[in-house]
Amino acid sequence: MALSRVFTRAQLGVSAPLVEVEVHLSGGLPAFQLVGLPEAAVRESKERVRSALLNLGFKFPISRITVNLAPADLPKEGGRYDLAIAVGILAASKQLADDKLSEWEFIGELALSGDLRSVKGILPVAIACHVSQRKLCLATMSFDEARLVNNLVLAPVDNLLQVCHLLSGQLPLINVTVPKTVLKPIKRLDLIDVKGQFQAKRALEITASGGHHLLMSGSPGSGKSMLAARLGGLLPPLTEEERIESAAIYSVAGLNNQQICAGERPFRAPHHTASAVSLVGGGSYPQPGEISLAHNGVLFLDEVVEFPRSVLEVLREPLEAGSIHISRAAQKLSFPARFQLIAAMNPCPCGYALDTSGRCRCTPDQIKRYQSRLSGPLLDRIDLHIQVHPIAAKDLLDAELPTQESSVVIAQRVAKSVEKQLLRQGCRNAYLEGKSLERVCFLDKSLRLLLASAATKLQLSARSCNRVLKVSRSIADLALSDNIQRQHLLEALSYRQVSSINF
């Protein structure tokens, strides 16, 4: 009888819990038993491992093989356990020395030829492996993603035979001590392409500075989507910590995270036919949704009122908490979801209620029903509300319009503002809470009276007042002012106008 133990990692949300692969060879009729709550793809690993060992010239044990994936109550899915199972069988059958197995973790899917394929969620595995102070053996095609974790010993291999060379000391190791040279960021759309719309551009600058949420209401073709698409060019690049967080989410979702690794903030724009599960995440084996994929970035909901109301209401908790908790019968998971919501809508069913030409034929009741698809609690969580009016054709075609600022110039102001915020309180203004909010957004007596009067007239809730304070602080930071002034507070209040149209 022989017993071996090999370490690997499962996938549970954006974490990678440790899994011990125990392989036991015993007498009796030849059999291959896999236990430990494996799903179909894991059970099929028996055939992949058998073929891989035979095709590489190893002996497949003619005995009773029992493979236990511990802990037994953790669901196992995918082909990520193939390499660990194969190494365990080779070690148990004495075809591979097992004296160094405790220093390593193995992950990867095996082809029938013995070649190694990458799997989803490599970055969380690398992070957890670094914490456990073990070395990581993985597929070569997963190497670029894993090397984002500093001070981690990696061994990229192409096939199972190279794993044997690795454990015998014949294959060099790679100790990641410096970050990988990042890719060149993609060329961003420039805000200078949008003619006019100075109020909307100003709101976009404030949004980028403080990390606030923004709702734009306007006629079709007024430039709402163009403005939203250019927000990425104003945002500061991801920090090292944010880069790892966002890249890990994309890794778990099986999406390309090269631009995230290059420092580009995520920009997600789901269609209005998206379901609640696709937006917040879930499934039988919960996966991150659009709000988690937009973590540390932007979630753009175009034609927001066309989304089912039940879908929009699931955004309430993430907008406040910065995370989403998914509860299922089998397991409960949390995904990070700290994003900036940028929403765009038409003011009425035909879209032309704000148009001065008078071509809107919608009745007041139709407009109210249309706009009521956005609930009051959801609107209350959006910091800035603006109306985007269409540009006249003569102004749109006028080549002598006043000189407008490019995204690069605005981004420089935003960067200085964000740097000021991080040095002062360690976070963006939108995330201020409690005592920090009172300290950073302090108002003198006259400004407190002004805010109280405005809150009464505009019927602002306590949450809305706090958001006005945060926006005021962002406006003051853009002006490089140490204190919130009267003009900063008045401008912030102007963005709390009611989104509906009064008759």
mmCIF file with all atom_site columns, N, CA and C in Angstrom, residues 80 111 230:
data_model
loop_
_atom_site.group_PDB
_atom_site.id
_atom_site.type_symbol
_atom_site.label_atom_id
_atom_site.label_alt_id
_atom_site.label_comp_id
_atom_site.label_asym_id
_atom_site.label_entity_id
_atom_site.label_seq_id
_atom_site.pdbx_PDB_ins_code
_atom_site.Cartn_x
_atom_site.Cartn_y
_atom_site.Cartn_z
_atom_site.occupancy
_atom_site.B_iso_or_equiv
_atom_site.pdbx_formal_charge
_atom_site.auth_seq_id
_atom_site.auth_comp_id
_atom_site.auth_asym_id
_atom_site.auth_atom_id
_atom_site.pdbx_PDB_model_num
ATOM 1 N N  . ARG A 1 80  ? -9.113  21.772 -13.043 1.00 0.00 ? 80  ARG A N  1
ATOM 2 C CA . ARG A 1 80  ? -7.952  22.346 -12.379 1.00 0.00 ? 80  ARG A CA 1
ATOM 3 C C  . ARG A 1 80  ? -7.203  21.345 -11.496 1.00 0.00 ? 80  ARG A C  1
ATOM 4 N N  . ALA A 1 111 ? -4.105  17.582 -20.988 1.00 0.00 ? 111 ALA A N  1
ATOM 5 C CA . ALA A 1 111 ? -4.573  17.049 -22.263 1.00 0.00 ? 111 ALA A CA 1
ATOM 6 C C  . ALA A 1 111 ? -4.282  15.555 -22.293 1.00 0.00 ? 111 ALA A C  1
ATOM 7 N N  . ARG A 1 230 ? -16.058 58.478 -22.647 1.00 0.00 ? 230 ARG A N  1
ATOM 8 C CA . ARG A 1 230 ? -14.809 59.222 -22.469 1.00 0.00 ? 230 ARG A CA 1
ATOM 9 C C  . ARG A 1 230 ? -14.445 59.443 -21.003 1.00 0.00 ? 230 ARG A C  1
#
